[in-house]
mmCIF file with all atom_site columns, C-alpha atoms in Angstrom:
data_model
loop_
_atom_site.group_PDB
_atom_site.id
_atom_site.type_symbol
_atom_site.label_atom_id
_atom_site.label_alt_id
_atom_site.label_comp_id
_atom_site.label_asym_id
_atom_site.label_entity_id
_atom_site.label_seq_id
_atom_site.pdbx_PDB_ins_code
_atom_site.Cartn_x
_atom_site.Cartn_y
_atom_site.Cartn_z
_atom_site.occupancy
_atom_site.B_iso_or_equiv
_atom_site.pdbx_formal_charge
_atom_site.auth_seq_id
_atom_site.auth_comp_id
_atom_site.auth_asym_id
_atom_site.auth_atom_id
_atom_site.pdbx_PDB_model_num
ATOM 1   C CA . MET D 1 1   ? 11.326 -34.788 -25.778 1.00 51.00 ? 1   MET D CA 1
ATOM 2   C CA . THR D 1 2   ? 10.240 -33.648 -29.254 1.00 56.00 ? 2   THR D CA 1
ATOM 3   C CA . THR D 1 3   ? 9.528  -29.925 -29.113 1.00 65.00 ? 3   THR D CA 1
ATOM 4   C CA . PRO D 1 4   ? 6.851  -28.542 -31.467 1.00 66.00 ? 4   PRO D CA 1
ATOM 5   C CA . ARG D 1 5   ? 7.022  -25.202 -33.248 1.00 87.00 ? 5   ARG D CA 1
ATOM 6   C CA . PHE D 1 6   ? 4.953  -22.476 -31.626 1.00 95.00 ? 6   PHE D CA 1
ATOM 7   C CA . ASP D 1 7   ? 2.948  -20.014 -33.720 1.00 95.00 ? 7   ASP D CA 1
ATOM 8   C CA . VAL D 1 8   ? 2.582  -17.023 -31.392 1.00 96.00 ? 8   VAL D CA 1
ATOM 9   C CA . ASP D 1 9   ? 2.045  -13.269 -31.239 1.00 96.00 ? 9   ASP D CA 1
ATOM 10  C CA . VAL D 1 10  ? 3.851  -12.673 -27.934 1.00 97.00 ? 10  VAL D CA 1
ATOM 11  C CA . VAL D 1 11  ? 6.706  -14.292 -26.030 1.00 98.00 ? 11  VAL D CA 1
ATOM 12  C CA . LEU D 1 12  ? 6.995  -13.771 -22.282 1.00 98.00 ? 12  LEU D CA 1
ATOM 13  C CA . PHE D 1 13  ? 10.558 -13.998 -20.977 1.00 98.00 ? 13  PHE D CA 1
ATOM 14  C CA . ASP D 1 14  ? 11.864 -14.574 -17.476 1.00 97.00 ? 14  ASP D CA 1
ATOM 15  C CA . LEU D 1 15  ? 14.919 -12.457 -16.610 1.00 97.00 ? 15  LEU D CA 1
ATOM 16  C CA . ASP D 1 16  ? 17.382 -14.012 -14.139 1.00 95.00 ? 16  ASP D CA 1
ATOM 17  C CA . GLY D 1 17  ? 18.792 -17.258 -15.493 1.00 95.00 ? 17  GLY D CA 1
ATOM 18  C CA . THR D 1 18  ? 16.999 -16.864 -18.836 1.00 97.00 ? 18  THR D CA 1
ATOM 19  C CA . LEU D 1 19  ? 18.147 -13.594 -20.398 1.00 98.00 ? 19  LEU D CA 1
ATOM 20  C CA . LEU D 1 20  ? 20.851 -12.586 -17.931 1.00 97.00 ? 20  LEU D CA 1
ATOM 21  C CA . ASP D 1 21  ? 23.320 -14.266 -15.610 1.00 96.00 ? 21  ASP D CA 1
ATOM 22  C CA . THR D 1 22  ? 22.770 -12.058 -12.578 1.00 95.00 ? 22  THR D CA 1
ATOM 23  C CA . ILE D 1 23  ? 24.201 -14.378 -9.932  1.00 95.00 ? 23  ILE D CA 1
ATOM 24  C CA . PRO D 1 24  ? 27.569 -12.590 -9.527  1.00 96.00 ? 24  PRO D CA 1
ATOM 25  C CA . ASP D 1 25  ? 25.841 -9.352  -8.483  1.00 96.00 ? 25  ASP D CA 1
ATOM 26  C CA . LEU D 1 26  ? 23.248 -11.085 -6.313  1.00 96.00 ? 26  LEU D CA 1
ATOM 27  C CA . HIS D 1 27  ? 26.015 -13.039 -4.573  1.00 97.00 ? 27  HIS D CA 1
ATOM 28  C CA . GLU D 1 28  ? 28.045 -9.891  -3.974  1.00 97.00 ? 28  GLU D CA 1
ATOM 29  C CA . ALA D 1 29  ? 25.036 -8.085  -2.520  1.00 97.00 ? 29  ALA D CA 1
ATOM 30  C CA . ALA D 1 30  ? 24.325 -11.084 -0.280  1.00 97.00 ? 30  ALA D CA 1
ATOM 31  C CA . ARG D 1 31  ? 27.969 -11.210 0.801   1.00 97.00 ? 31  ARG D CA 1
ATOM 32  C CA . ARG D 1 32  ? 27.933 -7.540  1.746   1.00 98.00 ? 32  ARG D CA 1
ATOM 33  C CA . MET D 1 33  ? 24.629 -7.896  3.584   1.00 97.00 ? 33  MET D CA 1
ATOM 34  C CA . LEU D 1 34  ? 25.767 -10.901 5.607   1.00 96.00 ? 34  LEU D CA 1
ATOM 35  C CA . GLU D 1 35  ? 29.065 -9.215  6.442   1.00 97.00 ? 35  GLU D CA 1
ATOM 36  C CA . GLU D 1 36  ? 27.269 -6.080  7.642   1.00 96.00 ? 36  GLU D CA 1
ATOM 37  C CA . LEU D 1 37  ? 24.897 -8.186  9.761   1.00 95.00 ? 37  LEU D CA 1
ATOM 38  C CA . GLY D 1 38  ? 27.730 -10.255 11.213  1.00 94.00 ? 38  GLY D CA 1
ATOM 39  C CA . GLU D 1 39  ? 26.403 -13.465 9.650   1.00 93.00 ? 39  GLU D CA 1
ATOM 40  C CA . PRO D 1 40  ? 28.424 -16.251 7.972   1.00 92.00 ? 40  PRO D CA 1
ATOM 41  C CA . THR D 1 41  ? 28.800 -15.838 4.230   1.00 94.00 ? 41  THR D CA 1
ATOM 42  C CA . ARG D 1 42  ? 27.114 -17.939 1.563   1.00 96.00 ? 42  ARG D CA 1
ATOM 43  C CA . SER D 1 43  ? 28.787 -19.582 -1.420  1.00 95.00 ? 43  SER D CA 1
ATOM 44  C CA . LEU D 1 44  ? 27.966 -18.737 -5.025  1.00 94.00 ? 44  LEU D CA 1
ATOM 45  C CA . ASP D 1 45  ? 26.270 -22.117 -5.416  1.00 93.00 ? 45  ASP D CA 1
ATOM 46  C CA . GLU D 1 46  ? 24.092 -21.498 -2.360  1.00 93.00 ? 46  GLU D CA 1
ATOM 47  C CA . VAL D 1 47  ? 22.941 -18.084 -3.584  1.00 94.00 ? 47  VAL D CA 1
ATOM 48  C CA . THR D 1 48  ? 22.220 -19.604 -6.998  1.00 92.00 ? 48  THR D CA 1
ATOM 49  C CA . ARG D 1 49  ? 19.863 -22.091 -5.321  1.00 91.00 ? 49  ARG D CA 1
ATOM 50  C CA . PHE D 1 50  ? 18.157 -19.282 -3.413  1.00 92.00 ? 50  PHE D CA 1
ATOM 51  C CA . VAL D 1 51  ? 17.315 -17.147 -6.481  1.00 89.00 ? 51  VAL D CA 1
ATOM 52  C CA . GLY D 1 52  ? 13.915 -17.227 -8.133  1.00 81.00 ? 52  GLY D CA 1
ATOM 53  C CA . ARG D 1 53  ? 11.195 -16.111 -5.724  1.00 84.00 ? 53  ARG D CA 1
ATOM 54  C CA . GLY D 1 54  ? 12.146 -12.507 -5.123  1.00 85.00 ? 54  GLY D CA 1
ATOM 55  C CA . ILE D 1 55  ? 14.441 -10.607 -2.777  1.00 91.00 ? 55  ILE D CA 1
ATOM 56  C CA . PRO D 1 56  ? 12.671 -11.331 0.543   1.00 90.00 ? 56  PRO D CA 1
ATOM 57  C CA . ASN D 1 57  ? 12.869 -15.066 -0.120  1.00 90.00 ? 57  ASN D CA 1
ATOM 58  C CA . LEU D 1 58  ? 16.525 -14.803 -1.175  1.00 93.00 ? 58  LEU D CA 1
ATOM 59  C CA . VAL D 1 59  ? 17.425 -12.855 1.974   1.00 95.00 ? 59  VAL D CA 1
ATOM 60  C CA . GLU D 1 60  ? 15.469 -15.205 4.245   1.00 94.00 ? 60  GLU D CA 1
ATOM 61  C CA . ARG D 1 61  ? 17.217 -18.246 2.793   1.00 93.00 ? 61  ARG D CA 1
ATOM 62  C CA . CYS D 1 62  ? 20.618 -16.563 3.108   1.00 95.00 ? 62  CYS D CA 1
ATOM 63  C CA . LEU D 1 63  ? 19.897 -16.044 6.801   1.00 93.00 ? 63  LEU D CA 1
ATOM 64  C CA . THR D 1 64  ? 18.086 -19.269 7.687   1.00 90.00 ? 64  THR D CA 1
ATOM 65  C CA . ASP D 1 65  ? 18.800 -22.099 5.237   1.00 85.00 ? 65  ASP D CA 1
ATOM 66  C CA . GLY D 1 66  ? 20.340 -24.763 7.469   1.00 74.00 ? 66  GLY D CA 1
ATOM 67  C CA . ARG D 1 67  ? 20.562 -22.228 10.266  1.00 76.00 ? 67  ARG D CA 1
ATOM 68  C CA . ALA D 1 68  ? 18.336 -20.716 12.960  1.00 73.00 ? 68  ALA D CA 1
ATOM 69  C CA . ALA D 1 69  ? 14.989 -19.107 12.161  1.00 78.00 ? 69  ALA D CA 1
ATOM 70  C CA . CYS D 1 70  ? 14.702 -15.359 11.608  1.00 80.00 ? 70  CYS D CA 1
ATOM 71  C CA . ASP D 1 71  ? 11.916 -13.200 13.058  1.00 81.00 ? 71  ASP D CA 1
ATOM 72  C CA . GLY D 1 72  ? 9.898  -10.831 10.890  1.00 84.00 ? 72  GLY D CA 1
ATOM 73  C CA . ALA D 1 73  ? 11.526 -7.627  12.081  1.00 89.00 ? 73  ALA D CA 1
ATOM 74  C CA . SER D 1 74  ? 15.045 -8.989  11.566  1.00 89.00 ? 74  SER D CA 1
ATOM 75  C CA . LEU D 1 75  ? 14.128 -10.195 8.084   1.00 92.00 ? 75  LEU D CA 1
ATOM 76  C CA . GLU D 1 76  ? 12.640 -6.846  7.126   1.00 93.00 ? 76  GLU D CA 1
ATOM 77  C CA . ALA D 1 77  ? 15.785 -5.067  8.302   1.00 95.00 ? 77  ALA D CA 1
ATOM 78  C CA . ALA D 1 78  ? 17.996 -7.520  6.405   1.00 95.00 ? 78  ALA D CA 1
ATOM 79  C CA . VAL D 1 79  ? 15.994 -7.025  3.211   1.00 95.00 ? 79  VAL D CA 1
ATOM 80  C CA . ALA D 1 80  ? 16.606 -3.284  3.463   1.00 97.00 ? 80  ALA D CA 1
ATOM 81  C CA . VAL D 1 81  ? 20.348 -3.902  3.862   1.00 97.00 ? 81  VAL D CA 1
ATOM 82  C CA . PHE D 1 82  ? 20.385 -6.254  0.882   1.00 97.00 ? 82  PHE D CA 1
ATOM 83  C CA . ARG D 1 83  ? 18.494 -3.788  -1.313  1.00 96.00 ? 83  ARG D CA 1
ATOM 84  C CA . ARG D 1 84  ? 20.969 -1.038  -0.470  1.00 97.00 ? 84  ARG D CA 1
ATOM 85  C CA . HIS D 1 85  ? 23.927 -3.204  -1.428  1.00 97.00 ? 85  HIS D CA 1
ATOM 86  C CA . TYR D 1 86  ? 22.234 -4.631  -4.517  1.00 96.00 ? 86  TYR D CA 1
ATOM 87  C CA . ALA D 1 87  ? 21.481 -1.122  -5.765  1.00 96.00 ? 87  ALA D CA 1
ATOM 88  C CA . ALA D 1 88  ? 25.230 -0.451  -5.621  1.00 97.00 ? 88  ALA D CA 1
ATOM 89  C CA . VAL D 1 89  ? 26.233 -3.523  -7.641  1.00 97.00 ? 89  VAL D CA 1
ATOM 90  C CA . ASN D 1 90  ? 23.202 -4.212  -9.866  1.00 97.00 ? 90  ASN D CA 1
ATOM 91  C CA . GLY D 1 91  ? 24.510 -4.833  -13.387 1.00 96.00 ? 91  GLY D CA 1
ATOM 92  C CA . ARG D 1 92  ? 28.184 -4.520  -12.472 1.00 97.00 ? 92  ARG D CA 1
ATOM 93  C CA . SER D 1 93  ? 29.098 -8.162  -13.180 1.00 97.00 ? 93  SER D CA 1
ATOM 94  C CA . THR D 1 94  ? 25.877 -9.344  -14.837 1.00 97.00 ? 94  THR D CA 1
ATOM 95  C CA . ARG D 1 95  ? 26.289 -10.736 -18.349 1.00 97.00 ? 95  ARG D CA 1
ATOM 96  C CA . ILE D 1 96  ? 23.868 -11.330 -21.191 1.00 98.00 ? 96  ILE D CA 1
ATOM 97  C CA . TYR D 1 97  ? 23.663 -14.983 -22.164 1.00 97.00 ? 97  TYR D CA 1
ATOM 98  C CA . GLU D 1 98  ? 25.114 -15.715 -25.585 1.00 97.00 ? 98  GLU D CA 1
ATOM 99  C CA . GLY D 1 99  ? 22.777 -15.011 -28.467 1.00 97.00 ? 99  GLY D CA 1
ATOM 100 C CA . VAL D 1 100 ? 20.096 -13.235 -26.446 1.00 98.00 ? 100 VAL D CA 1
ATOM 101 C CA . ALA D 1 101 ? 20.248 -9.807  -28.105 1.00 98.00 ? 101 ALA D CA 1
ATOM 102 C CA . ASP D 1 102 ? 20.392 -11.205 -31.657 1.00 98.00 ? 102 ASP D CA 1
ATOM 103 C CA . THR D 1 103 ? 17.553 -13.642 -30.958 1.00 98.00 ? 103 THR D CA 1
ATOM 104 C CA . LEU D 1 104 ? 15.316 -10.980 -29.443 1.00 98.00 ? 104 LEU D CA 1
ATOM 105 C CA . GLY D 1 105 ? 16.042 -8.800  -32.457 1.00 98.00 ? 105 GLY D CA 1
ATOM 106 C CA . ALA D 1 106 ? 15.099 -11.606 -34.842 1.00 96.00 ? 106 ALA D CA 1
ATOM 107 C CA . LEU D 1 107 ? 11.820 -12.219 -33.010 1.00 96.00 ? 107 LEU D CA 1
ATOM 108 C CA . GLN D 1 108 ? 11.088 -8.502  -33.056 1.00 96.00 ? 108 GLN D CA 1
ATOM 109 C CA . ALA D 1 109 ? 11.736 -8.418  -36.797 1.00 95.00 ? 109 ALA D CA 1
ATOM 110 C CA . GLN D 1 110 ? 9.061  -11.098 -37.251 1.00 94.00 ? 110 GLN D CA 1
ATOM 111 C CA . GLY D 1 111 ? 6.551  -8.825  -35.547 1.00 95.00 ? 111 GLY D CA 1
ATOM 112 C CA . ILE D 1 112 ? 6.450  -10.918 -32.392 1.00 96.00 ? 112 ILE D CA 1
ATOM 113 C CA . ARG D 1 113 ? 5.831  -8.794  -29.305 1.00 97.00 ? 113 ARG D CA 1
ATOM 114 C CA . MET D 1 114 ? 7.755  -9.480  -26.114 1.00 98.00 ? 114 MET D CA 1
ATOM 115 C CA . ALA D 1 115 ? 7.392  -8.963  -22.393 1.00 98.00 ? 115 ALA D CA 1
ATOM 116 C CA . CYS D 1 116 ? 9.783  -9.518  -19.499 1.00 98.00 ? 116 CYS D CA 1
ATOM 117 C CA . ILE D 1 117 ? 8.226  -11.115 -16.422 1.00 98.00 ? 117 ILE D CA 1
ATOM 118 C CA . THR D 1 118 ? 10.426 -11.404 -13.364 1.00 96.00 ? 118 THR D CA 1
ATOM 119 C CA . ASN D 1 119 ? 10.152 -11.786 -9.605  1.00 94.00 ? 119 ASN D CA 1
ATOM 120 C CA . LYS D 1 120 ? 12.912 -9.184  -9.220  1.00 93.00 ? 120 LYS D CA 1
ATOM 121 C CA . ALA D 1 121 ? 11.716 -5.890  -7.734  1.00 92.00 ? 121 ALA D CA 1
ATOM 122 C CA . GLY D 1 122 ? 10.975 -3.137  -10.240 1.00 95.00 ? 122 GLY D CA 1
ATOM 123 C CA . ALA D 1 123 ? 13.569 -0.807  -8.698  1.00 94.00 ? 123 ALA D CA 1
ATOM 124 C CA . PHE D 1 124 ? 16.240 -3.217  -9.954  1.00 95.00 ? 124 PHE D CA 1
ATOM 125 C CA . THR D 1 125 ? 14.564 -4.687  -13.051 1.00 96.00 ? 125 THR D CA 1
ATOM 126 C CA . LEU D 1 126 ? 14.144 -1.575  -15.163 1.00 95.00 ? 126 LEU D CA 1
ATOM 127 C CA . PRO D 1 127 ? 17.613 -0.101  -14.497 1.00 96.00 ? 127 PRO D CA 1
ATOM 128 C CA . LEU D 1 128 ? 19.168 -3.505  -15.229 1.00 97.00 ? 128 LEU D CA 1
ATOM 129 C CA . LEU D 1 129 ? 17.362 -3.928  -18.551 1.00 98.00 ? 129 LEU D CA 1
ATOM 130 C CA . ASP D 1 130 ? 18.433 -0.396  -19.519 1.00 97.00 ? 130 ASP D CA 1
ATOM 131 C CA . HIS D 1 131 ? 22.027 -1.005  -18.440 1.00 96.00 ? 131 HIS D CA 1
ATOM 132 C CA . MET D 1 132 ? 22.243 -4.250  -20.421 1.00 97.00 ? 132 MET D CA 1
ATOM 133 C CA . GLY D 1 133 ? 20.717 -2.677  -23.532 1.00 97.00 ? 133 GLY D CA 1
ATOM 134 C CA . LEU D 1 134 ? 17.658 -4.933  -23.621 1.00 98.00 ? 134 LEU D CA 1
ATOM 135 C CA . ALA D 1 135 ? 14.843 -2.644  -22.460 1.00 98.00 ? 135 ALA D CA 1
ATOM 136 C CA . HIS D 1 136 ? 13.792 -1.612  -25.978 1.00 98.00 ? 136 HIS D CA 1
ATOM 137 C CA . PHE D 1 137 ? 12.785 -5.161  -26.877 1.00 98.00 ? 137 PHE D CA 1
ATOM 138 C CA . PHE D 1 138 ? 9.962  -5.328  -24.338 1.00 98.00 ? 138 PHE D CA 1
ATOM 139 C CA . GLY D 1 139 ? 6.553  -3.744  -24.727 1.00 97.00 ? 139 GLY D CA 1
ATOM 140 C CA . CYS D 1 140 ? 5.721  -4.698  -21.154 1.00 98.00 ? 140 CYS D CA 1
ATOM 141 C CA . VAL D 1 141 ? 7.794  -5.404  -18.045 1.00 98.00 ? 141 VAL D CA 1
ATOM 142 C CA . VAL D 1 142 ? 6.149  -7.065  -15.057 1.00 98.00 ? 142 VAL D CA 1
ATOM 143 C CA . SER D 1 143 ? 8.354  -7.071  -11.961 1.00 97.00 ? 143 SER D CA 1
ATOM 144 C CA . GLY D 1 144 ? 7.927  -8.901  -8.692  1.00 94.00 ? 144 GLY D CA 1
ATOM 145 C CA . ASP D 1 145 ? 6.150  -5.933  -7.097  1.00 94.00 ? 145 ASP D CA 1
ATOM 146 C CA . THR D 1 146 ? 4.088  -4.775  -10.084 1.00 97.00 ? 146 THR D CA 1
ATOM 147 C CA . LEU D 1 147 ? 1.141  -6.840  -8.810  1.00 97.00 ? 147 LEU D CA 1
ATOM 148 C CA . PRO D 1 148 ? 0.239  -8.131  -5.342  1.00 97.00 ? 148 PRO D CA 1
ATOM 149 C CA . VAL D 1 149 ? 1.397  -11.595 -6.473  1.00 96.00 ? 149 VAL D CA 1
ATOM 150 C CA . LYS D 1 150 ? 4.364  -12.936 -8.394  1.00 95.00 ? 150 LYS D CA 1
ATOM 151 C CA . LYS D 1 151 ? 5.268  -16.153 -10.240 1.00 96.00 ? 151 LYS D CA 1
ATOM 152 C CA . PRO D 1 152 ? 4.298  -19.001 -9.829  1.00 96.00 ? 152 PRO D CA 1
ATOM 153 C CA . ASP D 1 153 ? 0.950  -17.204 -9.722  1.00 97.00 ? 153 ASP D CA 1
ATOM 154 C CA . PRO D 1 154 ? -0.303 -16.813 -13.333 1.00 98.00 ? 154 PRO D CA 1
ATOM 155 C CA . ALA D 1 155 ? -1.428 -13.203 -12.820 1.00 98.00 ? 155 ALA D CA 1
ATOM 156 C CA . PRO D 1 156 ? 1.833  -11.552 -14.040 1.00 98.00 ? 156 PRO D CA 1
ATOM 157 C CA . LEU D 1 157 ? 1.648  -13.493 -17.317 1.00 98.00 ? 157 LEU D CA 1
ATOM 158 C CA . LEU D 1 158 ? -2.014 -12.687 -17.859 1.00 98.00 ? 158 LEU D CA 1
ATOM 159 C CA . HIS D 1 159 ? -1.341 -9.043  -16.960 1.00 98.00 ? 159 HIS D CA 1
ATOM 160 C CA . ALA D 1 160 ? 1.368  -8.836  -19.638 1.00 98.00 ? 160 ALA D CA 1
ATOM 161 C CA . CYS D 1 161 ? -0.880 -10.391 -22.273 1.00 98.00 ? 161 CYS D CA 1
ATOM 162 C CA . GLU D 1 162 ? -3.648 -7.915  -21.435 1.00 97.00 ? 162 GLU D CA 1
ATOM 163 C CA . ALA D 1 163 ? -1.238 -4.972  -21.481 1.00 97.00 ? 163 ALA D CA 1
ATOM 164 C CA . LEU D 1 164 ? -0.036 -5.992  -24.956 1.00 97.00 ? 164 LEU D CA 1
ATOM 165 C CA . GLY D 1 165 ? -3.528 -6.715  -26.223 1.00 96.00 ? 165 GLY D CA 1
ATOM 166 C CA . VAL D 1 166 ? -2.746 -10.358 -26.973 1.00 96.00 ? 166 VAL D CA 1
ATOM 167 C CA . SER D 1 167 ? -4.769 -13.423 -26.010 1.00 96.00 ? 167 SER D CA 1
ATOM 168 C CA . PRO D 1 168 ? -2.951 -15.910 -23.751 1.00 97.00 ? 168 PRO D CA 1
ATOM 169 C CA . THR D 1 169 ? -3.795 -18.517 -26.403 1.00 96.00 ? 169 THR D CA 1
ATOM 170 C CA . ARG D 1 170 ? -1.313 -16.709 -28.692 1.00 96.00 ? 170 ARG D CA 1
ATOM 171 C CA . ALA D 1 171 ? 1.449  -16.501 -26.078 1.00 97.00 ? 171 ALA D CA 1
ATOM 172 C CA . LEU D 1 172 ? 4.515  -18.531 -25.097 1.00 98.00 ? 172 LEU D CA 1
ATOM 173 C CA . MET D 1 173 ? 6.532  -18.377 -21.866 1.00 98.00 ? 173 MET D CA 1
ATOM 174 C CA . VAL D 1 174 ? 10.313 -18.852 -21.855 1.00 98.00 ? 174 VAL D CA 1
ATOM 175 C CA . GLY D 1 175 ? 11.971 -19.344 -18.483 1.00 97.00 ? 175 GLY D CA 1
ATOM 176 C CA . ASP D 1 176 ? 14.335 -21.511 -16.477 1.00 95.00 ? 176 ASP D CA 1
ATOM 177 C CA . SER D 1 177 ? 12.464 -22.761 -13.418 1.00 94.00 ? 177 SER D CA 1
ATOM 178 C CA . ALA D 1 178 ? 9.402  -24.415 -11.958 1.00 94.00 ? 178 ALA D CA 1
ATOM 179 C CA . ASN D 1 179 ? 8.105  -20.936 -11.075 1.00 94.00 ? 179 ASN D CA 1
ATOM 180 C CA . ASP D 1 180 ? 7.921  -20.113 -14.772 1.00 97.00 ? 180 ASP D CA 1
ATOM 181 C CA . ALA D 1 181 ? 6.445  -23.472 -15.698 1.00 97.00 ? 181 ALA D CA 1
ATOM 182 C CA . LEU D 1 182 ? 3.765  -23.398 -13.008 1.00 97.00 ? 182 LEU D CA 1
ATOM 183 C CA . ALA D 1 183 ? 2.767  -19.816 -13.811 1.00 98.00 ? 183 ALA D CA 1
ATOM 184 C CA . ALA D 1 184 ? 2.480  -20.592 -17.516 1.00 98.00 ? 184 ALA D CA 1
ATOM 185 C CA . GLN D 1 185 ? 0.537  -23.799 -16.992 1.00 98.00 ? 185 GLN D CA 1
ATOM 186 C CA . SER D 1 186 ? -1.921 -22.062 -14.671 1.00 98.00 ? 186 SER D CA 1
ATOM 187 C CA . ALA D 1 187 ? -2.397 -19.352 -17.308 1.00 98.00 ? 187 ALA D CA 1
ATOM 188 C CA . GLY D 1 188 ? -2.955 -21.912 -20.068 1.00 97.00 ? 188 GLY D CA 1
ATOM 189 C CA . ILE D 1 189 ? 0.246  -20.826 -21.841 1.00 98.00 ? 189 ILE D CA 1
ATOM 190 C CA . PRO D 1 190 ? 2.873  -23.259 -23.208 1.00 97.00 ? 190 PRO D CA 1
ATOM 191 C CA . VAL D 1 191 ? 6.339  -22.931 -21.686 1.00 98.00 ? 191 VAL D CA 1
ATOM 192 C CA . LEU D 1 192 ? 9.899  -23.629 -22.813 1.00 97.00 ? 192 LEU D CA 1
ATOM 193 C CA . LEU D 1 193 ? 12.693 -23.871 -20.243 1.00 97.00 ? 193 LEU D CA 1
ATOM 194 C CA . MET D 1 194 ? 16.354 -23.012 -20.770 1.00 97.00 ? 194 MET D CA 1
ATOM 195 C CA . THR D 1 195 ? 18.633 -25.716 -19.430 1.00 95.00 ? 195 THR D CA 1
ATOM 196 C CA . TYR D 1 196 ? 21.439 -23.349 -18.343 1.00 94.00 ? 196 TYR D CA 1
ATOM 197 C CA . GLY D 1 197 ? 19.429 -21.359 -15.777 1.00 90.00 ? 197 GLY D CA 1
ATOM 198 C CA . TYR D 1 198 ? 19.095 -21.501 -12.011 1.00 89.00 ? 198 TYR D CA 1
ATOM 199 C CA . SER D 1 199 ? 15.858 -23.460 -11.256 1.00 83.00 ? 199 SER D CA 1
ATOM 200 C CA . GLU D 1 200 ? 16.451 -23.251 -7.470  1.00 80.00 ? 200 GLU D CA 1
ATOM 201 C CA . GLY D 1 201 ? 18.780 -26.243 -7.534  1.00 78.00 ? 201 GLY D CA 1
ATOM 202 C CA . ARG D 1 202 ? 16.185 -28.517 -9.159  1.00 86.00 ? 202 ARG D CA 1
ATOM 203 C CA . ALA D 1 203 ? 17.157 -30.478 -12.279 1.00 89.00 ? 203 ALA D CA 1
ATOM 204 C CA . VAL D 1 204 ? 15.370 -28.677 -15.095 1.00 92.00 ? 204 VAL D CA 1
ATOM 205 C CA . ASP D 1 205 ? 14.589 -31.913 -16.919 1.00 92.00 ? 205 ASP D CA 1
ATOM 206 C CA . THR D 1 206 ? 12.391 -32.963 -13.978 1.00 95.00 ? 206 THR D CA 1
ATOM 207 C CA . ILE D 1 207 ? 10.114 -29.928 -14.444 1.00 96.00 ? 207 ILE D CA 1
ATOM 208 C CA . GLU D 1 208 ? 7.000  -30.432 -16.559 1.00 96.00 ? 208 GLU D CA 1
ATOM 209 C CA . CYS D 1 209 ? 7.150  -28.155 -19.598 1.00 96.00 ? 209 CYS D CA 1
ATOM 210 C CA . ASP D 1 210 ? 6.631  -28.095 -23.365 1.00 95.00 ? 210 ASP D CA 1
ATOM 211 C CA . GLY D 1 211 ? 10.290 -28.272 -24.292 1.00 95.00 ? 211 GLY D CA 1
ATOM 212 C CA . LEU D 1 212 ? 13.878 -27.759 -23.155 1.00 95.00 ? 212 LEU D CA 1
ATOM 213 C CA . VAL D 1 213 ? 16.296 -25.441 -24.962 1.00 96.00 ? 213 VAL D CA 1
ATOM 214 C CA . SER D 1 214 ? 20.047 -25.518 -24.348 1.00 96.00 ? 214 SER D CA 1
ATOM 215 C CA . ALA D 1 215 ? 21.061 -22.309 -26.153 1.00 97.00 ? 215 ALA D CA 1
ATOM 216 C CA . PHE D 1 216 ? 19.037 -19.130 -26.583 1.00 97.00 ? 216 PHE D CA 1
ATOM 217 C CA . PRO D 1 217 ? 19.313 -18.923 -30.406 1.00 97.00 ? 217 PRO D CA 1
ATOM 218 C CA . GLY D 1 218 ? 17.662 -22.347 -30.529 1.00 96.00 ? 218 GLY D CA 1
ATOM 219 C CA . LEU D 1 219 ? 14.384 -20.555 -29.798 1.00 97.00 ? 219 LEU D CA 1
ATOM 220 C CA . LEU D 1 220 ? 14.302 -19.298 -33.384 1.00 96.00 ? 220 LEU D CA 1
ATOM 221 C CA . ARG D 1 221 ? 13.736 -22.836 -34.646 1.00 94.00 ? 221 ARG D CA 1
ATOM 222 C CA . LEU D 1 222 ? 10.762 -23.196 -32.321 1.00 95.00 ? 222 LEU D CA 1
ATOM 223 C CA . ILE D 1 223 ? 8.991  -19.831 -32.471 1.00 94.00 ? 223 ILE D CA 1
ATOM 224 C CA . GLY D 1 224 ? 7.374  -18.068 -35.392 1.00 88.00 ? 224 GLY D CA 1
ATOM 225 C CA . ARG D 1 225 ? 4.271  -16.374 -36.719 1.00 80.00 ? 225 ARG D CA 1
ATOM 226 C CA . ALA D 1 226 ? 2.053  -17.847 -39.389 1.00 59.00 ? 226 ALA D CA 1
ATOM 227 C CA . SER D 1 227 ? 1.893  -14.443 -41.050 1.00 57.00 ? 227 SER D CA 1
ATOM 228 C CA . ALA D 1 228 ? 5.671  -13.877 -40.846 1.00 46.00 ? 228 ALA D CA 1
#
């Protein structure tokens, strides 16, 4: 795939699997939840496959994937247990992918505005961005509960563009999964996918997108402003 250069005013970034490797903390929270509920544990690889559509989906898959179904009340209770444990470990073992901070700084220096759009709940998103020292890069943060819908619905992307006063025609999405690609495509926004992310166990090169990027600093060769 030959990836073009994108002349944009705003870049919309996914969080988990794109900017940050959050799996160690999500796995630990899931382990603690399952232990408290008396359920069998899940491996790191399993939790990695379950990440991407928000906490309720992650918890439901931890409880039911390949196992018995879970009723609504039990799921709601389990989500509350997970959230309590995740609050205790959020950011503890998370790491920033190599080159992220420098690349975001370089984009900022060009006058490119940035937003973070994630399906993670806001109660965990904002503290995590602060803890990892990335919050100051983003003029807008759209979490999984900011709107009534989340990715792959295009609304979070369009909401961020509106909040920043930028037309979607001058935007680019950077993510790691089909959720990001589908949301961007529905919003009429081109999308680049990082090859090192999670993508719910799906091979990233099978997802329709406008380009694949193997290392975060590689974005600088693909993104710019005509006026920069």
